[in-house]
Coordinates of C-alpha atoms and ligand atoms in Angstrom, one line a residue:
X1 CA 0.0 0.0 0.0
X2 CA 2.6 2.3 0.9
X3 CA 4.7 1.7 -1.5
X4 CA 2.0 1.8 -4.2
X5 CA 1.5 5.1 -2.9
X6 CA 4.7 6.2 -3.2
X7 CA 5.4 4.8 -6.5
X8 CA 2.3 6.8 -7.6
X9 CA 3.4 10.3 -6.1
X10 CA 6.6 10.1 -7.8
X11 CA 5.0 9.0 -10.9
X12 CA 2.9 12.3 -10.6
X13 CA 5.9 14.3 -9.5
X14 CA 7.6 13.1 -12.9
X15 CA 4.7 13.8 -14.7
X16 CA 4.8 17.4 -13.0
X17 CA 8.0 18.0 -13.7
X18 CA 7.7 16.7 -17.4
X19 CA 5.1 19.4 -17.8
X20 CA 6.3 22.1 -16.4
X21 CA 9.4 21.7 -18.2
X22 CA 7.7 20.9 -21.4
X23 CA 5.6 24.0 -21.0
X24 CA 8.7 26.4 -19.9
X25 CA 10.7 25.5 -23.0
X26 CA 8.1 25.2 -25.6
X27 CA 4.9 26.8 -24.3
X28 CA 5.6 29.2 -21.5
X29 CA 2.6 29.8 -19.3
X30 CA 1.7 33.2 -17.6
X31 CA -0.3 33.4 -14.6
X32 CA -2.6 36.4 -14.8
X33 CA -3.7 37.0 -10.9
X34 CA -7.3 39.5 -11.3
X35 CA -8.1 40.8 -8.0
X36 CA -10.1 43.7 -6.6
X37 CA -13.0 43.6 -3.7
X38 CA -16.3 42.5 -4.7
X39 CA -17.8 44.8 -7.5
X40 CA -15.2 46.4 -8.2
X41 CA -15.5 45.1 -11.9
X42 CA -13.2 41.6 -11.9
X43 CA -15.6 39.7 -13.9
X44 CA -16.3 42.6 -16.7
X45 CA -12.6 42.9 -16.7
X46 CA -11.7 39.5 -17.5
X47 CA -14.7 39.0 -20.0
X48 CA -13.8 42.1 -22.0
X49 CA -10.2 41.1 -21.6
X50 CA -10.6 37.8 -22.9
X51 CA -12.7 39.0 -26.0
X52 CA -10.6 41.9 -26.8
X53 CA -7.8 39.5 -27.4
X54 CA -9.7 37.2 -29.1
X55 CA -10.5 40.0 -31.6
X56 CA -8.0 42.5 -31.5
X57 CA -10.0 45.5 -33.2
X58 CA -9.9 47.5 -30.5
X59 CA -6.1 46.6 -28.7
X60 CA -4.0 49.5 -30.8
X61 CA -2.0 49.9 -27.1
X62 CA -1.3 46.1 -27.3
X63 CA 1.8 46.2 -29.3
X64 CA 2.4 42.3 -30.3
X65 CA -1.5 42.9 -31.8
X66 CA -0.6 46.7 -33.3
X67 CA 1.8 44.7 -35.2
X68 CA -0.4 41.9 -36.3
X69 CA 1.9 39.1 -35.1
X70 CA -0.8 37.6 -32.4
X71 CA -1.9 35.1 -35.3
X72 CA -4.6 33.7 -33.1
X73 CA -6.4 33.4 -30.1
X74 CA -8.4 30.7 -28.6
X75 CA -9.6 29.1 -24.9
X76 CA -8.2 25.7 -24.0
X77 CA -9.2 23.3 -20.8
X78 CA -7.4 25.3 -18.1
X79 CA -4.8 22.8 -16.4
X80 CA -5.9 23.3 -13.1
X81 CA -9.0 20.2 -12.9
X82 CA -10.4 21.4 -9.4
X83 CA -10.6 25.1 -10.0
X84 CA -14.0 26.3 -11.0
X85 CA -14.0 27.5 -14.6
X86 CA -14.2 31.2 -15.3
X87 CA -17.3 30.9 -17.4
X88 CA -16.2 33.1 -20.1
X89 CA -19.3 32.9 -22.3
X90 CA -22.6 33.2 -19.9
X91 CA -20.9 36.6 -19.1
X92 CA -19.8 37.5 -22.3
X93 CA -23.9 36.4 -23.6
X94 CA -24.8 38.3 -20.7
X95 CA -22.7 41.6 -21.9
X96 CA -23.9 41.2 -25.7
X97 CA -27.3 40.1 -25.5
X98 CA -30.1 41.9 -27.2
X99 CA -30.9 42.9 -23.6
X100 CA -27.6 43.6 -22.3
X101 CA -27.0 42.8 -18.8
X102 CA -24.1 42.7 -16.0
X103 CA -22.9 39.0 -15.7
X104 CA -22.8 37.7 -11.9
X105 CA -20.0 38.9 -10.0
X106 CA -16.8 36.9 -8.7
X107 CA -18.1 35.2 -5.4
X108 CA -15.2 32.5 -5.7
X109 CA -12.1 31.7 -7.5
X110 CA -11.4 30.3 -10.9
X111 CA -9.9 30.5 -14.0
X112 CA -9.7 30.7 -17.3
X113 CA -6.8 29.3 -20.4
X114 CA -6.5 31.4 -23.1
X115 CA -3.2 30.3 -25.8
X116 CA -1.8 32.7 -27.9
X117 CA -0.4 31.9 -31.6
X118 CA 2.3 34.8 -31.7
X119 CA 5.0 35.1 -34.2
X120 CA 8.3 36.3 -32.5
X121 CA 9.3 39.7 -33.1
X122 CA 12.9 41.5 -34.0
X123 CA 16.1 39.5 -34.8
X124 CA 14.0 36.1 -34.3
X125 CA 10.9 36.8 -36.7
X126 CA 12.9 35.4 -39.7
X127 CA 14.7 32.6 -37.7
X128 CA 11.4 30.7 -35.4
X129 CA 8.0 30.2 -36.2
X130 CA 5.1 31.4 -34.6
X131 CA 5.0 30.1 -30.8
X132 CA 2.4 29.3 -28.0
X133 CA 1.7 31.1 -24.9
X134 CA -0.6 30.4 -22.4
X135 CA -2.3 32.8 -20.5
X136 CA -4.0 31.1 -17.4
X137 CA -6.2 33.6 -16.0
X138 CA -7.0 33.6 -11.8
X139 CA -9.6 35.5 -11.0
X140 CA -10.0 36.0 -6.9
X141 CA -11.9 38.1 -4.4
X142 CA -9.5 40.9 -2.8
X143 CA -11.2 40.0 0.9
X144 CA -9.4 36.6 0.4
X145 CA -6.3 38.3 -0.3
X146 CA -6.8 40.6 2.8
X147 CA -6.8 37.9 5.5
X148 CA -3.0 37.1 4.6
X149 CA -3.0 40.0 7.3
X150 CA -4.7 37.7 9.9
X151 CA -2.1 35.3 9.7
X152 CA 0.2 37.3 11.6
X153 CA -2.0 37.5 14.7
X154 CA -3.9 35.5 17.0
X155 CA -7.2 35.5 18.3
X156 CA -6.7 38.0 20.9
X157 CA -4.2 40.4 18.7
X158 CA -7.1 39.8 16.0
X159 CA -10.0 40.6 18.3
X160 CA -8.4 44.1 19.9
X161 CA -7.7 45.8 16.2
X162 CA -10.9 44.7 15.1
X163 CA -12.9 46.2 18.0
X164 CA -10.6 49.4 17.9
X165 CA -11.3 50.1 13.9
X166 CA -15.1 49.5 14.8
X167 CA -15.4 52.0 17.6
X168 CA -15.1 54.6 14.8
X169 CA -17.9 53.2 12.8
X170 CA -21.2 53.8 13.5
X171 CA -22.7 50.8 11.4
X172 CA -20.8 48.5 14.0
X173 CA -22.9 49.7 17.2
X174 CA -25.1 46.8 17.2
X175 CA -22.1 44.2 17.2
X176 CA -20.0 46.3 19.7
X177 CA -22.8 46.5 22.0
X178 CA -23.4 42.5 21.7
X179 CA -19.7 41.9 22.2
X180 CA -19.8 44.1 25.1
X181 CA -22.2 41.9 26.9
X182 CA -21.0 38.6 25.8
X183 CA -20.0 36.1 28.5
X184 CA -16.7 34.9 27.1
X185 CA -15.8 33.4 30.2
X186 CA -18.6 31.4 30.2
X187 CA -19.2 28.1 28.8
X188 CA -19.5 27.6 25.3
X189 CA -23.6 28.0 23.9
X190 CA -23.4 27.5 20.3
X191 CA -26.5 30.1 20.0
X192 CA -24.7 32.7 21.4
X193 CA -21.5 32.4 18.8
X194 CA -24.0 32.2 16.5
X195 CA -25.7 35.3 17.2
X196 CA -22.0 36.8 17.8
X197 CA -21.0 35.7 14.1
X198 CA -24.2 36.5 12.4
X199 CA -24.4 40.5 13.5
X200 CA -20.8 40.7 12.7
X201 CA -20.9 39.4 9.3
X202 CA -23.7 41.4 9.0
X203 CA -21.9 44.5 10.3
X204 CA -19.3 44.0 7.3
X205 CA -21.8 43.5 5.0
X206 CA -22.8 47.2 6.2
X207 CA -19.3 48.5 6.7
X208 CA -18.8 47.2 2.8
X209 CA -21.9 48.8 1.1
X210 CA -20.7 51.9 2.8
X211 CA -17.1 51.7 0.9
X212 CA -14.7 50.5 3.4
X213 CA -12.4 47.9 2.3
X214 CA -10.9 46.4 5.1
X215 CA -13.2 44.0 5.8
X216 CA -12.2 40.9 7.0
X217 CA -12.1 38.0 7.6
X218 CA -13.0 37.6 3.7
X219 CA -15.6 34.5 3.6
X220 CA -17.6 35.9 6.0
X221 CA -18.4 38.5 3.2
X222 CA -17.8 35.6 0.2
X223 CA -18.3 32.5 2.2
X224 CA -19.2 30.2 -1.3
X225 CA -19.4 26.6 0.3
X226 CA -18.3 27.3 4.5
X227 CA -21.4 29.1 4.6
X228 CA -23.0 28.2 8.0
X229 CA -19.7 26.2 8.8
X230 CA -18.2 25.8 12.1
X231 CA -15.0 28.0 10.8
X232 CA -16.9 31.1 9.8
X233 CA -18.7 31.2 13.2
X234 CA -16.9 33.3 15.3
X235 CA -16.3 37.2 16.0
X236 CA -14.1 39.2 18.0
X237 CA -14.5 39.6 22.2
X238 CA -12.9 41.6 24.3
X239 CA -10.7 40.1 26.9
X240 CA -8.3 40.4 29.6
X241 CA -6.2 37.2 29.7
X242 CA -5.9 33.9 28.7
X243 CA -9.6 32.2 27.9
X244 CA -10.8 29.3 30.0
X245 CA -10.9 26.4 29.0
X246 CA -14.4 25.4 27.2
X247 CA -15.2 28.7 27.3
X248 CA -16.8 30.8 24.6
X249 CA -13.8 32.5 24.1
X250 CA -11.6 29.8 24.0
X251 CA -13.9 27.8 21.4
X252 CA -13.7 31.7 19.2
X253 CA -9.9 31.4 19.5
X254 CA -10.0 27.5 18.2
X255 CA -12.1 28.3 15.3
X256 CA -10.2 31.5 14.6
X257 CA -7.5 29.4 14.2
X258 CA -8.7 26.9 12.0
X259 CA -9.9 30.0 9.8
X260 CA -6.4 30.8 9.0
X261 CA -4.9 26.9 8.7
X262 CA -7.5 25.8 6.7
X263 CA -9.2 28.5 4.5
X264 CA -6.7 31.2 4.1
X265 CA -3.5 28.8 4.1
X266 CA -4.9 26.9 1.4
X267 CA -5.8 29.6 -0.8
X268 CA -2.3 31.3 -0.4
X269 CA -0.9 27.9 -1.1
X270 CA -3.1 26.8 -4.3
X271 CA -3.7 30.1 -5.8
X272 CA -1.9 33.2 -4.7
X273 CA 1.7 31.6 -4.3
X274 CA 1.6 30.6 -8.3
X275 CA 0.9 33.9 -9.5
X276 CA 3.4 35.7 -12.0
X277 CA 1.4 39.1 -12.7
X278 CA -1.2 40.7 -11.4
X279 CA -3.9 43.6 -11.7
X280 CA -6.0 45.0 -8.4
X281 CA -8.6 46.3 -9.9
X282 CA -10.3 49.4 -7.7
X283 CA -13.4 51.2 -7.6
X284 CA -11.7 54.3 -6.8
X285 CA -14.7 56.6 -7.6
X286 CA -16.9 54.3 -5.7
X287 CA -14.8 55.3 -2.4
X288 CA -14.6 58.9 -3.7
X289 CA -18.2 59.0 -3.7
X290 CA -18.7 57.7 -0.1
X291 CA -16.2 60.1 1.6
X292 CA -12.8 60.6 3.1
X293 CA -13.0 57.5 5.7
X294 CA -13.7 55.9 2.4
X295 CA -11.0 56.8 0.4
X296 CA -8.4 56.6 3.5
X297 CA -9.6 52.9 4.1
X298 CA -9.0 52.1 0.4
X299 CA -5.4 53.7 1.0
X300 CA -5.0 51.5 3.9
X301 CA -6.2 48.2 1.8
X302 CA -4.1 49.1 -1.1
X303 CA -1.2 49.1 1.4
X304 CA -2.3 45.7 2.6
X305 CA -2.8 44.3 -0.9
X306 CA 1.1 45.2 -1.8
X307 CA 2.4 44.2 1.3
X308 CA 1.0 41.2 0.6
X309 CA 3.2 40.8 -2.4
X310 CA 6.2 42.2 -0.6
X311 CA 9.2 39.5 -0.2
X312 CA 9.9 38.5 3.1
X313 CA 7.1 40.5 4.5
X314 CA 4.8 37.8 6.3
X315 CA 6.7 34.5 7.9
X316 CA 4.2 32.1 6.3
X317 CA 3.8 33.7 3.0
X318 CA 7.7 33.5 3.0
X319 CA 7.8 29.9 3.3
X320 CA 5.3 29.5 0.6
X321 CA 6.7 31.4 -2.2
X322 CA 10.3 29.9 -2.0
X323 CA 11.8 33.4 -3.7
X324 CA 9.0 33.4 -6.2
X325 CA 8.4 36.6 -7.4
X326 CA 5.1 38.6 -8.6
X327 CA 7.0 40.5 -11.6
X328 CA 4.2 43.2 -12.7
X329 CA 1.4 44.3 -10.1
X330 CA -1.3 47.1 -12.0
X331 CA -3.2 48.8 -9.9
X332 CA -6.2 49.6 -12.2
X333 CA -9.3 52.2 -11.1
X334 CA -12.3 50.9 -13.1
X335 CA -15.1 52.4 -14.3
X336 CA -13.5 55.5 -15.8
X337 CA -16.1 55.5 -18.3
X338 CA -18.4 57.2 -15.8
X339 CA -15.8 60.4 -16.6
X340 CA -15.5 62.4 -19.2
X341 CA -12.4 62.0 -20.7
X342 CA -10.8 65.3 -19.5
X343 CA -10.7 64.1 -15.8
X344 CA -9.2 60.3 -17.0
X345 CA -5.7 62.2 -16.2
X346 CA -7.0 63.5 -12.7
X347 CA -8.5 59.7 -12.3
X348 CA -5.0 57.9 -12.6
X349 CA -2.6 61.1 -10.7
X350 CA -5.2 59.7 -7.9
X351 CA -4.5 56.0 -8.0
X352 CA -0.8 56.8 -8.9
X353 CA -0.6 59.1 -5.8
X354 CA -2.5 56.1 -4.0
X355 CA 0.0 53.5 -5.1
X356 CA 2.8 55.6 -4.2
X357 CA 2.4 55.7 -0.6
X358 CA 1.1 52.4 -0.4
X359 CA 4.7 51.4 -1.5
X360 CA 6.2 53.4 1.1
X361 CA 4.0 52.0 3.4
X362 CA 4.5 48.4 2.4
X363 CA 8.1 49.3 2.2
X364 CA 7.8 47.8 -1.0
X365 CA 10.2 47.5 -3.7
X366 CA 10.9 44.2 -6.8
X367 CA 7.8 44.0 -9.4
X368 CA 7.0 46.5 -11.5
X369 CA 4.5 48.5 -10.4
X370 CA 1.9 50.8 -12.2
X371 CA -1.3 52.5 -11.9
X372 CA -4.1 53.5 -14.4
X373 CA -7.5 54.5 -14.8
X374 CA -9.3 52.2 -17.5
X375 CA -12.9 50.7 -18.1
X376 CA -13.3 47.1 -19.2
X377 CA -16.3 48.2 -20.6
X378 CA -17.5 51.4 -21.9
X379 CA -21.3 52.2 -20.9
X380 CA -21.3 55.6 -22.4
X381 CA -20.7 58.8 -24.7
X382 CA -19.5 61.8 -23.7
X383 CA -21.4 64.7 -24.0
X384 CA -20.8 68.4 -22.9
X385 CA -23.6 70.3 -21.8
X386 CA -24.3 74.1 -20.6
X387 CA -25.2 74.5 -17.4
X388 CA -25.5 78.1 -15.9
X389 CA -23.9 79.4 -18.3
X390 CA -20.5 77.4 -18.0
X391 CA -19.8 74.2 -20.5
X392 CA -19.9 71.2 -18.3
X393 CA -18.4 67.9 -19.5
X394 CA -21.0 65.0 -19.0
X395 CA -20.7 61.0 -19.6
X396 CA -24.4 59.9 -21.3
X397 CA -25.8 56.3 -20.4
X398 CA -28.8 54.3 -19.3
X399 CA -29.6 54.0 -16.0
X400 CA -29.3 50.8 -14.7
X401 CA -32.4 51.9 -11.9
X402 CA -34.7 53.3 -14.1
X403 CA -33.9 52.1 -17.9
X404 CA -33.7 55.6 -19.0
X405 CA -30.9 57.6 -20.8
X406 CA -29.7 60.5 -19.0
X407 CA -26.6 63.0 -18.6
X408 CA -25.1 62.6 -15.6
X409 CA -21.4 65.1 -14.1
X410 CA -20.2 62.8 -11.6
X411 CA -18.6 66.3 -10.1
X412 CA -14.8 67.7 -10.2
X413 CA -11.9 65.7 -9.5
X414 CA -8.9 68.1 -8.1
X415 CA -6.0 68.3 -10.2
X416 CA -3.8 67.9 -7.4
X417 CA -4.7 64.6 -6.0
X418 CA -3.6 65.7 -1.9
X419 CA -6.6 67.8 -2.5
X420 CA -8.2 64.5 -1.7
X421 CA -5.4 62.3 0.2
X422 CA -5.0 64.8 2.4
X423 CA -8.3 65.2 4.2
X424 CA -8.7 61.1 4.0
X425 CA -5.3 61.0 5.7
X426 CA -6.6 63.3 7.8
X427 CA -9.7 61.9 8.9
X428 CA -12.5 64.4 7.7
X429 CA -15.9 63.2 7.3
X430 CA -16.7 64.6 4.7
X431 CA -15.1 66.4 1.3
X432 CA -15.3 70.3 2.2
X433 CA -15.4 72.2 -1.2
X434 CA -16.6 69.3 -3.3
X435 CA -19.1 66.5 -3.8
X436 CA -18.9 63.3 -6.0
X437 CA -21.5 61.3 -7.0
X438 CA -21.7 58.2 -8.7
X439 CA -24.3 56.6 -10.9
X440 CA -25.1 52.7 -12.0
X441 CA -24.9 52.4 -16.0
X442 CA -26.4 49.5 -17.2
X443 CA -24.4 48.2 -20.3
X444 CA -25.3 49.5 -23.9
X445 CA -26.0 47.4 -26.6
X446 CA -23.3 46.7 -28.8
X447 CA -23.0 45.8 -32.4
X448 CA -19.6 44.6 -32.8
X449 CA -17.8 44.2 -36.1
X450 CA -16.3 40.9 -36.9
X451 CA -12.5 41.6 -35.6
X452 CA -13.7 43.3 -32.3
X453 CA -14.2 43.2 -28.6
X454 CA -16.7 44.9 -26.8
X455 CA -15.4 49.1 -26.2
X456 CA -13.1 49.9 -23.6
X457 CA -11.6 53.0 -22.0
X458 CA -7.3 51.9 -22.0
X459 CA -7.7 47.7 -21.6
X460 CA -5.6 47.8 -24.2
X461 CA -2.6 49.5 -22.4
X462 CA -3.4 47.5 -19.3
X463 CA -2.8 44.0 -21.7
X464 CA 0.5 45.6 -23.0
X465 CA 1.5 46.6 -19.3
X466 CA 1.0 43.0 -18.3
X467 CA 2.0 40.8 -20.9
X468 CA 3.5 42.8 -23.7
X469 CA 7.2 42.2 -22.6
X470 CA 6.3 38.3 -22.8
X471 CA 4.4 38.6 -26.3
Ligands
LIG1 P1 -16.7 41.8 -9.4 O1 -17.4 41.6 -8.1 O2 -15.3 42.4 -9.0 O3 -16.6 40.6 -10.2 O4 -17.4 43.0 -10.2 P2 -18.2 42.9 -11.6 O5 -17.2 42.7 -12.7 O6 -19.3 42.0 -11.5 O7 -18.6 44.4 -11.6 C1 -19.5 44.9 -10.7 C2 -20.4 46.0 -11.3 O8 -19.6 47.1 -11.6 C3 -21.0 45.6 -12.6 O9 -22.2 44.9 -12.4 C4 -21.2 47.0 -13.2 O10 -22.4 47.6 -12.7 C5 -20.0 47.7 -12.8 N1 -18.9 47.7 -13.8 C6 -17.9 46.9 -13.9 N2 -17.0 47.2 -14.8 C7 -17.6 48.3 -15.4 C8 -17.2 49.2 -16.5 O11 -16.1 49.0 -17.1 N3 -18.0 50.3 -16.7 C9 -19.1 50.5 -16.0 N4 -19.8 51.6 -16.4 N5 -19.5 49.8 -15.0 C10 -18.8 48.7 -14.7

């Protein structure tokens, strides 16, 4: 039995090897990590991605396809057999129906192959042939990526920053108050962690729809199949030394720790750890539009996310990654389509401003690192109307509420982005000398030519960024 067993792990391990040596010299394989909390446009992304370079029409920024030596493009099985499937045409049939609709939103991972045919460019066009890359698409929820930041702590650690961030927010008064009067000296009543775990989650669901990212742990917002499981029911208490044995508190701690060893760890081992690029995607004017503690909680998150792809940052990630590197991290703000094109600049000095002192933050230096303002997919014209006597730049669209077309200025972005950092930084509640609002498009129909994707604000550039260097 044993040795059976043995004989068949280094069967597989040969196997392994055989492929990944097979694929390094012959058909090199890039894995494209999409990531961004929920909504903040992951599944659009990767559906206009994927159809954009499957008909390159519209990818002028995408060098290898300005040139015309991307002979082809077409999906494979991915290699991965126990990884949901990105499913690549219900969205797209969602996004190009007669009736066009948003497609359902990441909840979970999985992933996507997509092989290139590209001829070689330069001194080697004459001398090779056209080659195969493979572009093996992960799409993830940020939350996920966030709890790397609980592996670091324990329960207790955990439980005090938790209950110190809620104290400022007012949405978490029902759970503080509960967690105030929880026994967690007394015995273990599976009601009352129940109770405990059920108005937290629901205070992040709250904390979430009003902008903040940091809100972990990330399955009790995106539980897919722990829902109602043993290791997403806990929550935070106070305490002031060690938990007694059977206690509530102790039993908290036990599943707090089976949290990290056996959701997050997996995921950082499975997923994250095999990642060679990577693109955050951010709804930057989403947190614009709900305020400074907003927009400074986004800062802190972005902070978080890079640190998490810092070297030598986090003991356990450490181990993992065995010197593996994340070569090209794009920090992406979607949705610029809800600008007009005269504030995309102001848009992206924003997220570059944002990325820069996340780096410092993160004390983070090694991948290449940009930032951008882009839309996977554009939802409407610009149009420039007079109002008061003064020309004001407008995006049109259909409402997504309402079904009807309508102008809408989403407000001024400061050319100086501090003009916004600062106050965040600063804790303001609310912008002083400006307001932003933010509308729900729904997408416009599209009538796409035979060589094109659906429109896009920059996906282009954001390919190129990514994969251009490899193409
Ligand atoms: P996910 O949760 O990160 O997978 O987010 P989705 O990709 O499902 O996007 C969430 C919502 O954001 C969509 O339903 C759209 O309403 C909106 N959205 C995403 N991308 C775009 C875009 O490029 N333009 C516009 N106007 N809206 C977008």
């Amino acid at each position: 039995m044993v040795i059976a067993r043995l004989a068949d792990t280094i069967t597989r391990g040969v196997e392994n090897i055989s492929d990944t040596v097979s694929e390094t010299f012959f058909e090199p394989v890039i894995r494209l990590g999409v990531t961004g909390l929920s909504r903040a446009g992951k599944t659009v992304f990767i559906t206009s991605l994927v159809s954009n370079l499957m008909d390159r029409g519209r990818m002028p920024g995408l060098v290898a396809a300005q040139e015309g030596r991307i002979e082809a493009a077409f999906l494979q099985p991915q290699p991965d057999d126990t990884v949901p499937r990105f499913d690549y045409e219900a969205h797209l049939g969602a996004l190009t129906a007669a009736d066009p609709h948003w497609p359902d939103s990441t909840r979970a991972v999985s992933e996507l192959r997509l092989s290139l045919r590209v001829r070689p460019s330069g001194l080697l066009s004459g001398l090779q042939g056209p080659r195969i890359m493979h572009l093996d698409i992960v799409d993830y929820p940020g939350e996920w990526l966030l709890d790397l930041g609980l592996m670091d702590k324990d329960y207790g650690t955990w439980s005090r920053d938790v209950l110190q961030r809620l104290e400022n927010r007012a949405c978490a008064k029902a759970y503080l108050d509960l967690a105030r009067t929880a026994q967690g000296d007394e015995k273990h009543d599976e009601t009352v962690a129940r109770d405990l775990a059920h108005s937290f989650t629901g205070y992040l669901h709250e904390a979430r729809a009003q902008g903040f990212s940091d809100c972990t742990p990330g399955r009790f917002l995106l539980p897919g199949d722990l829902a109602g499981s043993p290791a997403l029911t806990f929550a935070p208490l106070p305490s002031d030394g060690p938990s007694k044995r059977r206690s509530l508190r102790r039993e908290m701690e036990r599943r707090y720790e089976a949290y990290k060893s056996q959701v997050v760890k997996p995921f950082f081992r499975d997923h994250f750890s095999r990642i060679d690029r990577q693109v955050v995607l951010i709804d930057a004017l989403g947190a614009i539009h709900s305020g400074p503690r907003a927009v400074d909680d986004m800062r802190h998150a972005m902070s978080d996310i890079l640190g998490a792809f810092r070297p030598g940052r986090n003991a356990f990630l450490t181990r993992l990654l065995m010197g593996k590197r994340v070569e090209k991290i794009l920090f992406a703000a979607t949705k610029a389509d809800h600008l007009h094109h005269k504030q995309h600049d102001r848009l992206a000095a924003i997220m570059q401003a944002l990325v820069r002192d996340a780096a410092d933050r993160a004390d983070f230096a090694g991948a290449d690192t940009r930032a951008m303002a882009m839309a996977s997919l554009r939802a409407t014209t610009e149009e420039t109307l007079t109002h008061e006597g003064e020309a004001l730049d407008c995006v049109r669209g259909t409402l997504l509420e309402t079904g009807k077309q309508a102008a809408f200025y989403p407000g001024d972005l400061p050319q100086d982005p501090m003009r916004l950092l600062n106050p965040a930084r600063d804790g303001a509640e609310t912008w002083l000398d400006a307001d932003y609002e933010v509308m729900q498009f729904a997408p416009a129909q599209l009538s796409l030519k035979p060589n094109e994707g659906p429109p896009h604000i920059r996906l282009d550039r954001a390919a190129e960024f990514l994969l251009g260097d490899r193409l």
